[in-house]
Coordinates of C-alpha atoms and ligand atoms in Angstrom, one line a residue:
X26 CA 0.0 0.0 0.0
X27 CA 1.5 3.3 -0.9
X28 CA 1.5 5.9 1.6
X29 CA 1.5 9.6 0.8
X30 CA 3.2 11.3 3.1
X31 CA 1.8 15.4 4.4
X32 CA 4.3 18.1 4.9
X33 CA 6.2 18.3 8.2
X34 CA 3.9 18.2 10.9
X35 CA 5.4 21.1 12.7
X36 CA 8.0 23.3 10.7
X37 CA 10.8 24.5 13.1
X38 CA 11.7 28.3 13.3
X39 CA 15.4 29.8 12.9
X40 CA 16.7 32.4 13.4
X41 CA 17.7 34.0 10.0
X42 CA 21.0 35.8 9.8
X43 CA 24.2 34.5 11.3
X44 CA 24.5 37.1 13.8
X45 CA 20.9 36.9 14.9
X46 CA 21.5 34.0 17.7
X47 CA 24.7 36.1 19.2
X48 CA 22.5 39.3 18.9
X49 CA 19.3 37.8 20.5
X50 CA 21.5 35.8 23.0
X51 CA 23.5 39.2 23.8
X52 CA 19.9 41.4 23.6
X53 CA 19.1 38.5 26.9
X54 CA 22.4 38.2 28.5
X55 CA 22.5 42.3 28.4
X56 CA 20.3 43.9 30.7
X57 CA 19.6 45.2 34.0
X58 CA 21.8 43.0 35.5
X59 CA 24.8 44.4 34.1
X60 CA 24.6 47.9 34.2
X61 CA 22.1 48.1 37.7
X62 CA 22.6 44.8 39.3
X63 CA 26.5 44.5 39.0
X64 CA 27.8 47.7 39.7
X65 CA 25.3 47.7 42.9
X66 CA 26.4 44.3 44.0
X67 CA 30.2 45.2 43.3
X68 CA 29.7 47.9 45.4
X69 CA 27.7 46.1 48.4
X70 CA 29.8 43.1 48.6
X71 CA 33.1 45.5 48.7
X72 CA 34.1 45.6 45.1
X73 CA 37.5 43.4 43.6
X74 CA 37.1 40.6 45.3
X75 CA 33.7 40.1 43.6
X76 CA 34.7 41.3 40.7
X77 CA 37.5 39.1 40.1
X78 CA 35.1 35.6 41.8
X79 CA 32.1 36.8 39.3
X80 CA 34.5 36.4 36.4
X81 CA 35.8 33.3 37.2
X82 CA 32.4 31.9 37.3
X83 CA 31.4 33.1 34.3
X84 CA 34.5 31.5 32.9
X85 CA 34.6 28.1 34.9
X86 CA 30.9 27.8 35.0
X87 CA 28.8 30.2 33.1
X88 CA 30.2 29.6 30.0
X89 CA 30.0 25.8 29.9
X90 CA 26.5 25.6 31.3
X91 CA 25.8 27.9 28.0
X92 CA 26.8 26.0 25.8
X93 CA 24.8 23.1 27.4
X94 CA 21.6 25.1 27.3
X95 CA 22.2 26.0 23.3
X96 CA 23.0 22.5 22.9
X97 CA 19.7 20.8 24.6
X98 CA 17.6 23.4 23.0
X99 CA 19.4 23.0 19.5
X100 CA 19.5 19.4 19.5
X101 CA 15.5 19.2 20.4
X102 CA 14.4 22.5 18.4
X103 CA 11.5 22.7 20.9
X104 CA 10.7 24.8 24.4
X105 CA 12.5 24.4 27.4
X106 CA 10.4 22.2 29.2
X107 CA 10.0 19.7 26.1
X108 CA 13.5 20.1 25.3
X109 CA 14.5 18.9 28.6
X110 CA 12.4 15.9 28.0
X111 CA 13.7 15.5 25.2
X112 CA 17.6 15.1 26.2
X113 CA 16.4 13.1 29.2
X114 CA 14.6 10.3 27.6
X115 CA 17.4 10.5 25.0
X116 CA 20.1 9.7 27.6
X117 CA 18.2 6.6 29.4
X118 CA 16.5 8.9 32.2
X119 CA 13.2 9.5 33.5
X120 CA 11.1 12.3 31.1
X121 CA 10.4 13.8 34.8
X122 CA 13.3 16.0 33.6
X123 CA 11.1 18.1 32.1
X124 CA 10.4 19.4 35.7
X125 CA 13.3 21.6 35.1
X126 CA 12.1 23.0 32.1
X127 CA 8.9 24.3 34.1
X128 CA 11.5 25.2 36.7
X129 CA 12.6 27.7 34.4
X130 CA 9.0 29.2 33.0
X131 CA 7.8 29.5 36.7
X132 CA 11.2 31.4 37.5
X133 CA 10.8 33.6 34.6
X134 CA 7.7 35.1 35.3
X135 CA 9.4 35.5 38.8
X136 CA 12.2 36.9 37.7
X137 CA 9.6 39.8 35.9
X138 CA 8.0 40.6 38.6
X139 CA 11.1 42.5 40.0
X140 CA 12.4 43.0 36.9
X141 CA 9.8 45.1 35.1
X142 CA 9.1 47.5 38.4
X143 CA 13.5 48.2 37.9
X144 CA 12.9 48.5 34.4
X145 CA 10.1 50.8 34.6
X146 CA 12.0 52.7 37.1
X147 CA 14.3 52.9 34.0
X148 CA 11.6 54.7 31.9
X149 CA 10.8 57.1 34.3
X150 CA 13.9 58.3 34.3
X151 CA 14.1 59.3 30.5
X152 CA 11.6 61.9 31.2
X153 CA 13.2 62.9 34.5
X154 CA 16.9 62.8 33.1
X155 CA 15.7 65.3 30.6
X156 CA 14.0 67.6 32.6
X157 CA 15.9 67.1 36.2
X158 CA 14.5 68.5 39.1
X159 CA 17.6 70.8 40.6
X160 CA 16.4 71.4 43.6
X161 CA 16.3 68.1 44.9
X162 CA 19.4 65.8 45.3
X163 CA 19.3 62.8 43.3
X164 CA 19.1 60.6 46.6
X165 CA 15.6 62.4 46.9
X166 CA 14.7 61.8 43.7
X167 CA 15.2 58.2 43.9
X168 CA 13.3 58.1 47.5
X169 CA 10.7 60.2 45.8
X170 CA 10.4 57.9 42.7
X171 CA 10.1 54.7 44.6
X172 CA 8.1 55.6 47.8
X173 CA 5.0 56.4 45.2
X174 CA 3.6 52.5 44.8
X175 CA 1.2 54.2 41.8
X176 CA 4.2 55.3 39.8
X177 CA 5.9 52.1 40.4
X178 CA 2.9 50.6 39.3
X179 CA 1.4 52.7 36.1
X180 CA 5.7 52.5 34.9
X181 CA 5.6 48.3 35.2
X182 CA 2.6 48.4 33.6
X183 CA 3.7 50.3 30.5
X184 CA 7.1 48.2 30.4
X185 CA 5.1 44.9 30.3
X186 CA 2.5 46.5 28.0
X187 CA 5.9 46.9 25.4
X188 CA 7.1 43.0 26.5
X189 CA 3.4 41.8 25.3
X190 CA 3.4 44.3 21.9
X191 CA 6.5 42.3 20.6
X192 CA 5.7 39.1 22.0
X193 CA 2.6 39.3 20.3
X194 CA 4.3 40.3 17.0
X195 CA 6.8 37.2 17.1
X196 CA 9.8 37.6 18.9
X197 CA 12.0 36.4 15.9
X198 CA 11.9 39.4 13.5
X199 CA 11.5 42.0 16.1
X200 CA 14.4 41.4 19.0
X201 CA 16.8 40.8 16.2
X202 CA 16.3 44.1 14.7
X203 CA 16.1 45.7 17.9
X204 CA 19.0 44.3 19.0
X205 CA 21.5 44.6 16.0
X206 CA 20.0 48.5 16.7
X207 CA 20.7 48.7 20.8
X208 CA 24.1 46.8 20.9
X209 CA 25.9 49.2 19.5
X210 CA 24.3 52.2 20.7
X211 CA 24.4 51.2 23.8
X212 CA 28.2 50.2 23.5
X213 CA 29.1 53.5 22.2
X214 CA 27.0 55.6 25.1
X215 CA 28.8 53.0 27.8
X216 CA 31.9 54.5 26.3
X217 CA 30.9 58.0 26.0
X218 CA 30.5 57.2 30.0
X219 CA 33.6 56.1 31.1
X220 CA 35.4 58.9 29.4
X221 CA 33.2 60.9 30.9
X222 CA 34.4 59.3 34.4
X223 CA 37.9 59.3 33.3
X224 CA 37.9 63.3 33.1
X225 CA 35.3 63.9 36.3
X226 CA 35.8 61.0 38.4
X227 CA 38.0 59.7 40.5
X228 CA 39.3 57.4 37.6
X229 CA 42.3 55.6 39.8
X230 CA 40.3 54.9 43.1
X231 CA 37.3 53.3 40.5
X232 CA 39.7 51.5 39.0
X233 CA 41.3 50.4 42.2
X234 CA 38.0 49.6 43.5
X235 CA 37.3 47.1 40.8
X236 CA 40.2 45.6 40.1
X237 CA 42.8 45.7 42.6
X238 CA 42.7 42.4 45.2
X239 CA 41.4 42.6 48.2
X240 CA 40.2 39.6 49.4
X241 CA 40.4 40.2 53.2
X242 CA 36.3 40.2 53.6
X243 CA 35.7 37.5 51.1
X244 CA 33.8 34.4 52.8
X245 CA 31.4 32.1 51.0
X246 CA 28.5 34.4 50.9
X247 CA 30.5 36.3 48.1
X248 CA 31.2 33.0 46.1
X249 CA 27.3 32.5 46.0
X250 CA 26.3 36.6 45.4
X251 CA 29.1 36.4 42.2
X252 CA 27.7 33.2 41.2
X253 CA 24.0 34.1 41.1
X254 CA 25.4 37.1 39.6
X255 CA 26.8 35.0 36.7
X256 CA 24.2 33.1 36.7
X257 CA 21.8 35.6 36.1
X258 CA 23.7 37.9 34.1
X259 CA 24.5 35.5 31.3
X260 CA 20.2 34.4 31.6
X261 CA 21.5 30.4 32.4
X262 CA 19.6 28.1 34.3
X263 CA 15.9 29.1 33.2
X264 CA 15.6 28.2 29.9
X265 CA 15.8 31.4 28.1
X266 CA 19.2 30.6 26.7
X267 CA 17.8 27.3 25.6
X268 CA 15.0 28.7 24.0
X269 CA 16.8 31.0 21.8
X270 CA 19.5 27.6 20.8
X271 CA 16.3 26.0 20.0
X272 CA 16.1 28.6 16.3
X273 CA 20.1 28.3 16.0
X274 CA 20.7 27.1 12.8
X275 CA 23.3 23.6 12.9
X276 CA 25.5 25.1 11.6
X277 CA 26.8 27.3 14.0
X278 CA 29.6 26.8 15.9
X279 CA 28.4 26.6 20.1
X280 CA 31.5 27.6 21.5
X281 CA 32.6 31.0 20.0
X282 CA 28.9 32.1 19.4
X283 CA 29.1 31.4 23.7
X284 CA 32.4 33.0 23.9
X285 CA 30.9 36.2 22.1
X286 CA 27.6 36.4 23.9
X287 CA 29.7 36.1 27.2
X288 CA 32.2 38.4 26.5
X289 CA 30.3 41.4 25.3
X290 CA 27.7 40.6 28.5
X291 CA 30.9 40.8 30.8
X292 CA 32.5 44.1 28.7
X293 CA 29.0 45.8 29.0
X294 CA 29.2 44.7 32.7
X295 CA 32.7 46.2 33.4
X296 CA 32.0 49.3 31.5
X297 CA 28.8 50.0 33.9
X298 CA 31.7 49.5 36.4
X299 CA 34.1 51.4 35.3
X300 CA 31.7 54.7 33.9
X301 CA 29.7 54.4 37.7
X302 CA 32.6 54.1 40.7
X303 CA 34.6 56.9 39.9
X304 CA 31.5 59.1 39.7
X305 CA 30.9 58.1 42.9
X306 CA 34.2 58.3 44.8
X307 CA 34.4 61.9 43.1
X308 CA 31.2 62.9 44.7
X309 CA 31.6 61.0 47.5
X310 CA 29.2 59.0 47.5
X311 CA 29.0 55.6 49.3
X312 CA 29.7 52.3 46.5
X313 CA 26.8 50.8 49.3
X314 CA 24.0 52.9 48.2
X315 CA 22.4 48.7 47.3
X316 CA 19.7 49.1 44.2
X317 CA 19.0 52.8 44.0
X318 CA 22.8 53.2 43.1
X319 CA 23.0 53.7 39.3
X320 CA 19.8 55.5 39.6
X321 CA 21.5 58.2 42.1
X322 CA 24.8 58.2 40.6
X323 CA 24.0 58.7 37.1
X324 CA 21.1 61.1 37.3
X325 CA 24.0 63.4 39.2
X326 CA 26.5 62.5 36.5
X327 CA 23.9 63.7 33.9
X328 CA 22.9 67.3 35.5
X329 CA 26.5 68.0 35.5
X330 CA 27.8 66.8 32.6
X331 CA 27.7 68.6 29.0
X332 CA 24.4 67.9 27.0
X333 CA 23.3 66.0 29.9
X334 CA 19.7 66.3 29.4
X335 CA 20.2 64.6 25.8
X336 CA 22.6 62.0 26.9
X337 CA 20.9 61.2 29.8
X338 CA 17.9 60.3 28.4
X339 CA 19.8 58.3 25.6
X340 CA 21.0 56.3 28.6
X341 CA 18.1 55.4 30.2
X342 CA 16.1 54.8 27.0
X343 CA 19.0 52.5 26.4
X344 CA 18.7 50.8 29.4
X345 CA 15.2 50.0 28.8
X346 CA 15.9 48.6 25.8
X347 CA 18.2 46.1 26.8
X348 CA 15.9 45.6 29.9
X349 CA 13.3 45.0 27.3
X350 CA 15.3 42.4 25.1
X351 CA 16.2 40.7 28.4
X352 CA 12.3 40.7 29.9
X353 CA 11.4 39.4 26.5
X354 CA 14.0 36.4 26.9
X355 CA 12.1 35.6 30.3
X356 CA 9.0 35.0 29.0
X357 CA 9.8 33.0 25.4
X358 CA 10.1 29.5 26.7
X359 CA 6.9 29.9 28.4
X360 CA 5.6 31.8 25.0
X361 CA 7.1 28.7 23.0
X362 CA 5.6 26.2 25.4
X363 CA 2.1 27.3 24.7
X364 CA 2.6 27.9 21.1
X365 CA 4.2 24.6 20.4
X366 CA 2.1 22.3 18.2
X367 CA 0.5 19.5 19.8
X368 CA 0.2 16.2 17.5
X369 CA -3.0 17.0 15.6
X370 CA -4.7 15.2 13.2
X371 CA -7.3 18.0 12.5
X372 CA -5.4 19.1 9.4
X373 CA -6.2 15.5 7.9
X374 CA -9.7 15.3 9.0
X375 CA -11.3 18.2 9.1
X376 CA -12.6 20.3 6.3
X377 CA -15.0 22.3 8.0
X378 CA -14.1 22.9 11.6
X379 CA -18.1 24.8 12.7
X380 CA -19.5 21.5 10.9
X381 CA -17.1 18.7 11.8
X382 CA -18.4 16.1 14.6
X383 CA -17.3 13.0 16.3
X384 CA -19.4 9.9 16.4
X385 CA -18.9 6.7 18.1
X386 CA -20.4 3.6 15.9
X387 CA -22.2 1.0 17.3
X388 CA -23.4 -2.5 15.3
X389 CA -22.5 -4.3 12.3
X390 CA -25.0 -3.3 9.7
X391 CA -22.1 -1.7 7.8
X392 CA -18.9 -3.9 8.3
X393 CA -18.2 -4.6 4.8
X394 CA -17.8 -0.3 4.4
X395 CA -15.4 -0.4 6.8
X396 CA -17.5 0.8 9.7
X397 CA -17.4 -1.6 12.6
X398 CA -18.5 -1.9 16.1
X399 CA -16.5 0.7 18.3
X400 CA -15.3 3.1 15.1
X401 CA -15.4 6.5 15.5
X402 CA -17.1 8.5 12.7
X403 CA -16.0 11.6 11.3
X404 CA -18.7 13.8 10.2
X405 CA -19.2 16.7 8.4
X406 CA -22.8 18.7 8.5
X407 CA -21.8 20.9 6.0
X408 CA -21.1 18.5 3.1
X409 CA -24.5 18.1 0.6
X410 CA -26.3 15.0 0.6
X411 CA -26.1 13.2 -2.9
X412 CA -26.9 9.5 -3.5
X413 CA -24.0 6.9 -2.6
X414 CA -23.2 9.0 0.2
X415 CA -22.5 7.2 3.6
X416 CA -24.6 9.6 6.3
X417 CA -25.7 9.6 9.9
X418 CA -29.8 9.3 9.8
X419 CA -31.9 10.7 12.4
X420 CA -35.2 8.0 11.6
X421 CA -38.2 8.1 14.3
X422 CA -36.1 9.0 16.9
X423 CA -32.8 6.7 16.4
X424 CA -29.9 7.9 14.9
X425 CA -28.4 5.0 12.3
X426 CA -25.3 4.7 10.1
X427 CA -26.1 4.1 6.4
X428 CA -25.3 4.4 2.9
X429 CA -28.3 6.7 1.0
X430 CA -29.9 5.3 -2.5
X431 CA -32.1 8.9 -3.6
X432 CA -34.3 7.0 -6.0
X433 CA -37.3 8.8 -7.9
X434 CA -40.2 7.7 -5.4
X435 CA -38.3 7.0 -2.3
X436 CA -35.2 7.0 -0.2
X437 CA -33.4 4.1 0.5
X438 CA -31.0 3.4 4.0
X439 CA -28.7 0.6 2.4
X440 CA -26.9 -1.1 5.4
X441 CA -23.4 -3.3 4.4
X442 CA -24.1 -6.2 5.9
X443 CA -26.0 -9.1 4.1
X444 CA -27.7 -10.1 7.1
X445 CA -29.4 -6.3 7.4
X446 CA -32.3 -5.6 5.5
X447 CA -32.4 -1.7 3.8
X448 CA -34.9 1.0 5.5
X449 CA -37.4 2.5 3.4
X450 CA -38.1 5.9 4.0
X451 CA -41.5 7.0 3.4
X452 CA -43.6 10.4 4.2
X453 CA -44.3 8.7 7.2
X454 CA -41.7 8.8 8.8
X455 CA -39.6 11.1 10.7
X456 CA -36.2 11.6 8.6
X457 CA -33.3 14.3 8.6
X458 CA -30.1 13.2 7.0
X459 CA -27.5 15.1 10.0
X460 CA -24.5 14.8 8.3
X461 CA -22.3 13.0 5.8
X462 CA -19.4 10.6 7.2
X463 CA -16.3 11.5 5.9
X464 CA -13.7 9.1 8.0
X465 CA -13.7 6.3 9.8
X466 CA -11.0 6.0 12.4
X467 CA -10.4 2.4 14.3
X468 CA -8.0 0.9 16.6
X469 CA -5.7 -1.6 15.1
X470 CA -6.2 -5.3 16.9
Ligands
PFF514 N1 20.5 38.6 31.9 C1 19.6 39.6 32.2 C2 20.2 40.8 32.8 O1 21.4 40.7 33.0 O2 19.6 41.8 33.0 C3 18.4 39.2 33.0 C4 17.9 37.8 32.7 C5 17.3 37.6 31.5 C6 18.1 36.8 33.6 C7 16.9 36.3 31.1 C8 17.6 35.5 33.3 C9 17.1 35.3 32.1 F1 16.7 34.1 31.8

């Protein structure tokens, strides 16, 4: 019997130009996290020493656990949480793996919650980096910025609102033009920053702060802050990572494209370093401020500095960016979990989906059509009823599976089945034809 095989079931996506996975993977990887989260941290847990621990992690183990996530989600081209299946049954082991797959949704979407109130911090500060309020310090600013829960809110709300318009759209097309956009922007304003701190900061002590060893106060809470930092930096361990190796064409070679995405992720890092602590030790500020640190340093950075109130709001809108690209990175593996195609036969079956029923047979009055005890009918309401058609009768009260003979005087209800006798359908009786049979689907003994 020959077989005629349909398309693909389910066509995988790529992404389309070569850069694109280093671009999207670098749009993720850069973020919040490296120019709020590290430069805070480095400052809270007393600078080199964490500096110099949160690049060896991302060397030792950040960059080898990347590679694993591209290679799970290459190798299985589906979501996380399938893609973990996937490589688990592949290797012998139990397909509960998958449980770390919804690990990772269930931490994205926890991950957002703080991350899109920091983020729309972010985009309140375009408008008040343009148009700073003098009179206040920029310490009050912050307080005043994060002690109001409604601004918090109404700013989340218009960051996720952006996360949902590209989601919507298909992430695909839109991060990687967004992101071969923001990169190098964003690179160029980092620069623009540190030269800026090299001619009114306190370049040496910054420097100093960051790089020079001090490991007198290091104890093994600072191996697990610079690890989480890593961790979080380079987006590993949720699946976002994996998701994006999932479109990476084979052809790409895993352990530069890593190498890139985690070197730009740690440059953009150190820049955010290097453009924020001399700033501060110049205006003596304290590296501790915790969270509200780039926030304070920068806005007093930007009122000083020459077009301030252009390049300050390039910064910020910047920052969101990248925020966004990363926020968006959180919530695609649970976006391609939903989306994924589940096995479907409806492409084969049905014609007309409003019209299109199910019917369990019962009987044998139609075995030698192929229609036997247990089948399940396929019907379709919408199809005409023409003679020779095989339909589902409605005849005083009883439904009943038949083929129809229309002849000039009467209809005829042919069963296929020697041992049934055909129905003769007269005025008297009650008779609708409901709909025309279109498959028969059985189980195989
Ligand atoms: N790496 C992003 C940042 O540094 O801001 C944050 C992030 C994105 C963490 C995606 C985790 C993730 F899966």
């Amino acid at each position: 019997m020959n077989i005629n095989p349909s398309s693909s079931v389910s066509e995988s996506i790529s992404w389309v130009g070569k850069w694109t996975f280093v671009l999207a993977a670098a749009g993720s990887a850069v973020g919040l996290g490296n120019i709020w989260g590290f430069p805070y941290k480095a400052g809270t847990e007393g600078g080199s020493a964490f500096v110099l621990i949160y690049l060896g992690c991302i060397l030792v183990v950040g960059l080898p656990i990347m590679m694993a996530e591209i290679m799970i989600g290459r190798r299985a081209r589906k979501s996380p949480v399938n893609a973990m299946k996937i490589a688990a049954i592949d290797s012998g082991q139990s397909s509960k793996w998958q449980a770390v797959g919804w690990g990772g949704l269930v931490s994205g979407i926890l991950i957002l919650s703080f991350y899109s109130v920091i983020a729309g911090i972010c985009l309140n500060y375009i408008g008040i980096a343009a148009m700073p309020n003098t009179s206040i310090s920029s310490v009050e600013q912050f307080n005043l910025v994060t002690a109001s829960a409604p601004r918090l809110l109404f700013w989340h709300t218009v960051f996720i609102g952006f996360n949902i318009a590209i989601l919507a759209a298909g992430v695909i097309g839109g991060i990687e033009r967004m992101v071969r956009l923001l990169m190098p922007t964003l690179f160029v304003l980092m620069i623009i920053m540190v030269i800026n701190a090299m001619i009114n900061g306190d370049f040496i002590r910054g420097l100093s702060f960051l790089f020079s060893p001090n490991f007198s106060d290091v104890d093994a809470t600072t191996f697990l802050r610079a690890m989480g930092q890593a961790f979080f930096s380079l987006s590993l361990g949720m699946g976002s990572i994996m998701c994006y190796g999932s479109y990476m064409p084979k052809e790409e070679n895993i352990f530069k494209t890593s190498l890139t995405v985690a070197g730009l992720d740690t440059l953009i890092a150190i820049l955010a370093g290097l453009a924020i602590f001399p700033i501060i030790f110049a205006y003596g500020m304290e590296p501790e401020a915790g969270p509200g640190l780039v926030f304070i340093s920068l806005l007093s950075v930007f009122v000083d500095m020459p077009f301030g109130n252009i390049l300050g709001p390039a910064f910020f809108t910047l920052l969101s960016i990248a925020a966004l690209s990363s926020a968006i990175s959180l919530l695609e593996p649970s976006v391609a979990y939903f989306e994924e195609e589940k096995i479907s036969l409806d492409a084969f079956l049905i014609k007309n989906k409003e019209a299109t029923f199910y019917a369990k047979a019962s009987g044998n009055s139609m075995i030698n059509a192929g229609i036997n005890d247990g089948d399940i009918l396929v019907i379709d309401r919408s199809l005409p009823v023409t003679n020779n058609k095989i339909a589902i009768c409605f005849v005083d009260g009883e439904f009943t599976v038949k083929r129809i003979a229309i002849q000039e005087d009467k209809i005829l209800l042919l069963p296929e089945n020697p041992n049934y006798k055909p129905i003769e359908i007269s005025k008297e009786n009650e008779f609708v034809v409901w709909g025309i049979v279109t498959y028969v689907i059985k189980k195989l003994t």
